[in-house]
Amino acid sequence: MSRLLRGEVLTGSQAADSRLQTPDGRDLSFSMTGRPLHDGTGAISGAVAIVRDETERRRLEREVAEHAAQLEAIFESIADGVLVTDRQGRVLHMNQAGRTSLGLELDPRGWTLPQLDGLAGFAGYTATGQHLTEGEDPIPRVLQGEVLTNEQSVDFILRTRAGRETRINTTGAPIRDVAGQLLGGVFV
């Protein structure tokens, strides 16, 4: 309130964020917006303020941040390569095992695998040495709604620019929102 009475206007990004402890020991978080009131001569005669209890929202933000950190640690510790794409096939997340298997040193986020193939020089081949066709490539299949598990998994050979070949078995599934709309895919 003293800031308002000094003439400050608190809106949007200037809102005052504060914490206080109640007599019963609870910590409360709140934000305040407001503006000074002026009399007929333009002098500050008071202030109007709106105080919003932000306690629950901030608790949820902390919980979400902790959950995200846990998921990131799990994701990065998986020994198999894991790739998450959006519906256009652009990389959203790839763990270290995935980056290593593809020979990637750069951050692959935002790139499609064909674009990364051009930059990093890796490619997928069938057991007979032919490039994977769209019908064999697991990414387009999953992004068209197919689930690739067990018998539907895709076996191929990954060849890096350095000539290293790795036999890969890929499973995958579409990621959908609560309404069933395709958001992307996850591949292991």
PDB file of C-alpha atoms in Angstrom:
ATOM      1  CA  MET A   1       0.000   0.000   0.000  1.00  0.00           C
ATOM      2  CA  SER A   2       2.845   2.413   0.730  1.00  0.00           C
ATOM      3  CA  ARG A   3       4.002   2.078  -2.889  1.00  0.00           C
ATOM      4  CA  LEU A   4       0.505   3.002  -4.085  1.00  0.00           C
ATOM      5  CA  LEU A   5       0.380   5.971  -1.719  1.00  0.00           C
ATOM      6  CA  ARG A   6       3.722   7.150  -3.135  1.00  0.00           C
ATOM      7  CA  GLY A   7       2.096   7.245  -6.589  1.00  0.00           C
ATOM      8  CA  GLU A   8       3.103   3.892  -8.097  1.00  0.00           C
ATOM      9  CA  VAL A   9       0.624   2.026 -10.271  1.00  0.00           C
ATOM     10  CA  LEU A  10       0.842  -1.749  -9.834  1.00  0.00           C
ATOM     11  CA  THR A  11      -0.543  -3.683 -12.798  1.00  0.00           C
ATOM     12  CA  GLY A  12       0.406  -6.832 -14.705  1.00  0.00           C
ATOM     13  CA  SER A  13       4.153  -7.402 -14.478  1.00  0.00           C
ATOM     14  CA  GLN A  14       4.510  -4.658 -11.818  1.00  0.00           C
ATOM     15  CA  ALA A  15       2.101  -6.404  -9.427  1.00  0.00           C
ATOM     16  CA  ALA A  16       3.535  -6.729  -5.957  1.00  0.00           C
ATOM     17  CA  ASP A  17       4.157 -10.355  -4.940  1.00  0.00           C
ATOM     18  CA  SER A  18       4.338 -11.001  -1.234  1.00  0.00           C
ATOM     19  CA  ARG A  19       4.284 -13.748   1.341  1.00  0.00           C
ATOM     20  CA  LEU A  20       3.142 -13.743   4.908  1.00  0.00           C
ATOM     21  CA  GLN A  21       2.788 -16.216   7.696  1.00  0.00           C
ATOM     22  CA  THR A  22      -0.544 -16.448   9.509  1.00  0.00           C
ATOM     23  CA  PRO A  23      -0.732 -16.715  13.297  1.00  0.00           C
ATOM     24  CA  ASP A  24      -1.508 -20.432  12.928  1.00  0.00           C
ATOM     25  CA  GLY A  25       1.758 -20.946  10.967  1.00  0.00           C
ATOM     26  CA  ARG A  26       0.437 -21.180   7.386  1.00  0.00           C
ATOM     27  CA  ASP A  27       2.442 -19.502   4.624  1.00  0.00           C
ATOM     28  CA  LEU A  28       0.315 -17.459   2.247  1.00  0.00           C
ATOM     29  CA  SER A  29       1.346 -16.000  -1.089  1.00  0.00           C
ATOM     30  CA  PHE A  30      -0.526 -13.130  -2.631  1.00  0.00           C
ATOM     31  CA  SER A  31      -0.228 -10.511  -5.333  1.00  0.00           C
ATOM     32  CA  MET A  32      -1.519  -6.973  -5.260  1.00  0.00           C
ATOM     33  CA  THR A  33      -2.475  -4.647  -8.070  1.00  0.00           C
ATOM     34  CA  GLY A  34      -3.728  -1.124  -7.596  1.00  0.00           C
ATOM     35  CA  ARG A  35      -3.379   2.561  -8.215  1.00  0.00           C
ATOM     36  CA  PRO A  36      -3.379   5.749  -6.200  1.00  0.00           C
ATOM     37  CA  LEU A  37      -6.519   7.875  -5.904  1.00  0.00           C
ATOM     38  CA  HIS A  38      -6.177  11.598  -6.577  1.00  0.00           C
ATOM     39  CA  ASP A  39      -8.287  14.463  -5.264  1.00  0.00           C
ATOM     40  CA  GLY A  40      -9.415  17.443  -7.349  1.00  0.00           C
ATOM     41  CA  THR A  41      -6.004  19.102  -7.064  1.00  0.00           C
ATOM     42  CA  GLY A  42      -4.147  15.995  -8.249  1.00  0.00           C
ATOM     43  CA  ALA A  43      -2.750  15.170  -4.805  1.00  0.00           C
ATOM     44  CA  ILE A  44      -2.822  11.527  -3.717  1.00  0.00           C
ATOM     45  CA  SER A  45      -5.753  11.110  -1.353  1.00  0.00           C
ATOM     46  CA  GLY A  46      -5.774   7.329  -1.024  1.00  0.00           C
ATOM     47  CA  ALA A  47      -5.357   4.141  -3.007  1.00  0.00           C
ATOM     48  CA  VAL A  48      -7.396   1.264  -4.316  1.00  0.00           C
ATOM     49  CA  ALA A  49      -5.883  -2.212  -4.336  1.00  0.00           C
ATOM     50  CA  ILE A  50      -6.895  -5.715  -5.266  1.00  0.00           C
ATOM     51  CA  VAL A  51      -5.229  -8.537  -3.374  1.00  0.00           C
ATOM     52  CA  ARG A  52      -5.283 -12.031  -4.882  1.00  0.00           C
ATOM     53  CA  ASP A  53      -4.509 -15.150  -2.890  1.00  0.00           C
ATOM     54  CA  GLU A  54      -1.849 -16.927  -4.990  1.00  0.00           C
ATOM     55  CA  THR A  55      -1.051 -19.643  -2.418  1.00  0.00           C
ATOM     56  CA  GLU A  56      -2.645 -22.569  -4.252  1.00  0.00           C
ATOM     57  CA  ARG A  57      -1.419 -21.484  -7.684  1.00  0.00           C
ATOM     58  CA  ARG A  58       2.163 -21.157  -6.450  1.00  0.00           C
ATOM     59  CA  ARG A  59       1.946 -24.517  -4.662  1.00  0.00           C
ATOM     60  CA  LEU A  60       0.773 -26.089  -7.931  1.00  0.00           C
ATOM     61  CA  GLU A  61       3.571 -24.337  -9.865  1.00  0.00           C
ATOM     62  CA  ARG A  62       6.159 -25.753  -7.433  1.00  0.00           C
ATOM     63  CA  GLU A  63       4.586 -29.199  -7.706  1.00  0.00           C
ATOM     64  CA  VAL A  64       4.596 -29.063 -11.527  1.00  0.00           C
ATOM     65  CA  ALA A  65       8.234 -27.886 -11.556  1.00  0.00           C
ATOM     66  CA  GLU A  66       9.257 -30.723  -9.219  1.00  0.00           C
ATOM     67  CA  HIS A  67       7.332 -33.248 -11.318  1.00  0.00           C
ATOM     68  CA  ALA A  68       8.958 -31.916 -14.519  1.00  0.00           C
ATOM     69  CA  ALA A  69      12.420 -32.224 -12.932  1.00  0.00           C
ATOM     70  CA  GLN A  70      11.667 -35.817 -11.924  1.00  0.00           C
ATOM     71  CA  LEU A  71      10.453 -36.694 -15.426  1.00  0.00           C
ATOM     72  CA  GLU A  72      13.522 -35.073 -16.998  1.00  0.00           C
ATOM     73  CA  ALA A  73      15.813 -37.111 -14.720  1.00  0.00           C
ATOM     74  CA  ILE A  74      13.927 -40.314 -15.580  1.00  0.00           C
ATOM     75  CA  PHE A  75      13.959 -39.479 -19.299  1.00  0.00           C
ATOM     76  CA  GLU A  76      17.699 -38.810 -19.364  1.00  0.00           C
ATOM     77  CA  SER A  77      18.568 -41.902 -17.303  1.00  0.00           C
ATOM     78  CA  ILE A  78      16.852 -44.384 -19.640  1.00  0.00           C
ATOM     79  CA  ALA A  79      19.524 -46.502 -21.353  1.00  0.00           C
ATOM     80  CA  ASP A  80      17.498 -46.800 -24.583  1.00  0.00           C
ATOM     81  CA  GLY A  81      17.179 -43.906 -26.977  1.00  0.00           C
ATOM     82  CA  VAL A  82      13.883 -42.085 -26.472  1.00  0.00           C
ATOM     83  CA  LEU A  83      12.498 -39.546 -28.922  1.00  0.00           C
ATOM     84  CA  VAL A  84       9.380 -37.386 -28.608  1.00  0.00           C
ATOM     85  CA  THR A  85       8.100 -35.489 -31.653  1.00  0.00           C
ATOM     86  CA  ASP A  86       5.285 -33.100 -32.422  1.00  0.00           C
ATOM     87  CA  ARG A  87       2.665 -34.005 -35.054  1.00  0.00           C
ATOM     88  CA  GLN A  88       4.933 -32.699 -37.852  1.00  0.00           C
ATOM     89  CA  GLY A  89       7.779 -34.977 -36.743  1.00  0.00           C
ATOM     90  CA  ARG A  90       9.892 -32.186 -35.211  1.00  0.00           C
ATOM     91  CA  VAL A  91      11.938 -33.291 -32.212  1.00  0.00           C
ATOM     92  CA  LEU A  92      10.566 -32.045 -28.894  1.00  0.00           C
ATOM     93  CA  HIS A  93      12.805 -34.191 -26.672  1.00  0.00           C
ATOM     94  CA  MET A  94      15.563 -36.717 -27.229  1.00  0.00           C
ATOM     95  CA  ASN A  95      17.489 -38.275 -24.393  1.00  0.00           C
ATOM     96  CA  GLN A  96      21.269 -38.657 -24.300  1.00  0.00           C
ATOM     97  CA  ALA A  97      21.095 -42.313 -25.362  1.00  0.00           C
ATOM     98  CA  GLY A  98      19.153 -41.264 -28.478  1.00  0.00           C
ATOM     99  CA  ARG A  99      21.574 -38.455 -29.290  1.00  0.00           C
ATOM    100  CA  THR A 100      24.511 -40.831 -28.863  1.00  0.00           C
ATOM    101  CA  SER A 101      23.001 -43.540 -31.087  1.00  0.00           C
ATOM    102  CA  LEU A 102      22.440 -40.957 -33.850  1.00  0.00           C
ATOM    103  CA  GLY A 103      25.881 -39.414 -33.380  1.00  0.00           C
ATOM    104  CA  LEU A 104      24.351 -36.025 -32.571  1.00  0.00           C
ATOM    105  CA  GLU A 105      26.346 -33.405 -30.730  1.00  0.00           C
ATOM    106  CA  LEU A 106      23.865 -30.574 -31.283  1.00  0.00           C
ATOM    107  CA  ASP A 107      20.526 -30.016 -29.568  1.00  0.00           C
ATOM    108  CA  PRO A 108      18.008 -31.691 -31.897  1.00  0.00           C
ATOM    109  CA  ARG A 109      14.933 -29.808 -30.661  1.00  0.00           C
ATOM    110  CA  GLY A 110      12.875 -28.314 -33.456  1.00  0.00           C
ATOM    111  CA  TRP A 111      14.499 -30.382 -36.203  1.00  0.00           C
ATOM    112  CA  THR A 112      12.938 -33.305 -38.078  1.00  0.00           C
ATOM    113  CA  LEU A 113      14.955 -36.507 -38.356  1.00  0.00           C
ATOM    114  CA  PRO A 114      15.460 -36.003 -42.130  1.00  0.00           C
ATOM    115  CA  GLN A 115      16.882 -32.529 -41.389  1.00  0.00           C
ATOM    116  CA  LEU A 116      19.128 -33.975 -38.675  1.00  0.00           C
ATOM    117  CA  ASP A 117      20.153 -36.732 -41.070  1.00  0.00           C
ATOM    118  CA  GLY A 118      21.364 -34.037 -43.459  1.00  0.00           C
ATOM    119  CA  LEU A 119      23.272 -32.221 -40.719  1.00  0.00           C
ATOM    120  CA  ALA A 120      24.685 -35.167 -38.799  1.00  0.00           C
ATOM    121  CA  GLY A 121      24.886 -37.725 -41.588  1.00  0.00           C
ATOM    122  CA  PHE A 122      22.969 -40.722 -40.290  1.00  0.00           C
ATOM    123  CA  ALA A 123      20.408 -42.782 -42.139  1.00  0.00           C
ATOM    124  CA  GLY A 124      18.194 -45.802 -41.630  1.00  0.00           C
ATOM    125  CA  TYR A 125      18.522 -48.845 -43.877  1.00  0.00           C
ATOM    126  CA  THR A 126      16.743 -52.170 -44.208  1.00  0.00           C
ATOM    127  CA  ALA A 127      18.648 -55.401 -43.568  1.00  0.00           C
ATOM    128  CA  THR A 128      19.229 -55.574 -47.351  1.00  0.00           C
ATOM    129  CA  GLY A 129      20.870 -52.110 -47.375  1.00  0.00           C
ATOM    130  CA  GLN A 130      17.993 -50.118 -48.879  1.00  0.00           C
ATOM    131  CA  HIS A 131      16.913 -46.750 -47.437  1.00  0.00           C
ATOM    132  CA  LEU A 132      13.782 -47.076 -45.308  1.00  0.00           C
ATOM    133  CA  THR A 133      10.670 -46.186 -47.276  1.00  0.00           C
ATOM    134  CA  GLU A 134       7.849 -44.155 -45.722  1.00  0.00           C
ATOM    135  CA  GLY A 135       5.926 -47.385 -45.163  1.00  0.00           C
ATOM    136  CA  GLU A 136       8.891 -48.803 -43.236  1.00  0.00           C
ATOM    137  CA  ASP A 137       9.893 -45.621 -41.390  1.00  0.00           C
ATOM    138  CA  PRO A 138       8.378 -45.749 -37.882  1.00  0.00           C
ATOM    139  CA  ILE A 139       7.934 -41.979 -37.487  1.00  0.00           C
ATOM    140  CA  PRO A 140       5.376 -41.381 -40.261  1.00  0.00           C
ATOM    141  CA  ARG A 141       3.576 -44.575 -39.281  1.00  0.00           C
ATOM    142  CA  VAL A 142       3.152 -43.465 -35.666  1.00  0.00           C
ATOM    143  CA  LEU A 143       2.234 -39.920 -36.708  1.00  0.00           C
ATOM    144  CA  GLN A 144      -0.572 -41.450 -38.770  1.00  0.00           C
ATOM    145  CA  GLY A 145      -1.895 -43.115 -35.602  1.00  0.00           C
ATOM    146  CA  GLU A 146      -0.258 -46.544 -35.729  1.00  0.00           C
ATOM    147  CA  VAL A 147       1.024 -48.135 -32.511  1.00  0.00           C
ATOM    148  CA  LEU A 148       4.265 -50.053 -32.951  1.00  0.00           C
ATOM    149  CA  THR A 149       4.815 -52.623 -30.223  1.00  0.00           C
ATOM    150  CA  ASN A 150       6.159 -56.178 -30.215  1.00  0.00           C
ATOM    151  CA  GLU A 151       5.329 -57.634 -33.651  1.00  0.00           C
ATOM    152  CA  GLN A 152       4.777 -54.197 -35.203  1.00  0.00           C
ATOM    153  CA  SER A 153       8.156 -52.862 -34.050  1.00  0.00           C
ATOM    154  CA  VAL A 154      10.540 -51.794 -36.797  1.00  0.00           C
ATOM    155  CA  ASP A 155      13.996 -53.316 -37.201  1.00  0.00           C
ATOM    156  CA  PHE A 156      16.536 -51.391 -39.235  1.00  0.00           C
ATOM    157  CA  ILE A 157      20.207 -50.542 -39.456  1.00  0.00           C
ATOM    158  CA  LEU A 158      21.331 -47.054 -38.505  1.00  0.00           C
ATOM    159  CA  ARG A 159      24.489 -45.901 -40.251  1.00  0.00           C
ATOM    160  CA  THR A 160      26.308 -42.773 -39.045  1.00  0.00           C
ATOM    161  CA  ARG A 161      28.555 -40.520 -41.153  1.00  0.00           C
ATOM    162  CA  ALA A 162      31.544 -42.081 -39.388  1.00  0.00           C
ATOM    163  CA  GLY A 163      30.475 -45.477 -40.773  1.00  0.00           C
ATOM    164  CA  ARG A 164      29.257 -46.947 -37.495  1.00  0.00           C
ATOM    165  CA  GLU A 165      26.307 -49.289 -37.967  1.00  0.00           C
ATOM    166  CA  THR A 166      23.855 -50.158 -35.222  1.00  0.00           C
ATOM    167  CA  ARG A 167      20.934 -52.531 -35.401  1.00  0.00           C
ATOM    168  CA  ILE A 168      17.877 -50.731 -34.084  1.00  0.00           C
ATOM    169  CA  ASN A 169      14.514 -52.058 -32.960  1.00  0.00           C
ATOM    170  CA  THR A 170      12.011 -49.211 -32.657  1.00  0.00           C
ATOM    171  CA  THR A 171       8.658 -49.144 -30.941  1.00  0.00           C
ATOM    172  CA  GLY A 172       6.404 -46.124 -30.882  1.00  0.00           C
ATOM    173  CA  ALA A 173       2.985 -44.750 -30.118  1.00  0.00           C
ATOM    174  CA  PRO A 174       1.013 -41.615 -30.899  1.00  0.00           C
ATOM    175  CA  ILE A 175       0.586 -38.992 -28.186  1.00  0.00           C
ATOM    176  CA  ARG A 176      -2.949 -37.641 -28.049  1.00  0.00           C
ATOM    177  CA  ASP A 177      -4.666 -34.884 -26.083  1.00  0.00           C
ATOM    178  CA  VAL A 178      -7.732 -35.537 -23.921  1.00  0.00           C
ATOM    179  CA  ALA A 179      -9.984 -35.045 -26.963  1.00  0.00           C
ATOM    180  CA  GLY A 180      -8.066 -37.691 -28.908  1.00  0.00           C
ATOM    181  CA  GLN A 181      -6.311 -35.256 -31.263  1.00  0.00           C
ATOM    182  CA  LEU A 182      -2.835 -36.299 -32.334  1.00  0.00           C
ATOM    183  CA  LEU A 183      -0.122 -34.179 -30.669  1.00  0.00           C
ATOM    184  CA  GLY A 184       2.927 -36.163 -31.726  1.00  0.00           C
ATOM    185  CA  GLY A 185       4.665 -39.446 -31.071  1.00  0.00           C
ATOM    186  CA  VAL A 186       7.033 -41.182 -28.698  1.00  0.00           C
ATOM    187  CA  PHE A 187       9.654 -43.630 -29.941  1.00  0.00           C
ATOM    188  CA  VAL A 188      12.009 -46.008 -28.116  1.00  0.00           C
TER     189      VAL A 188
END
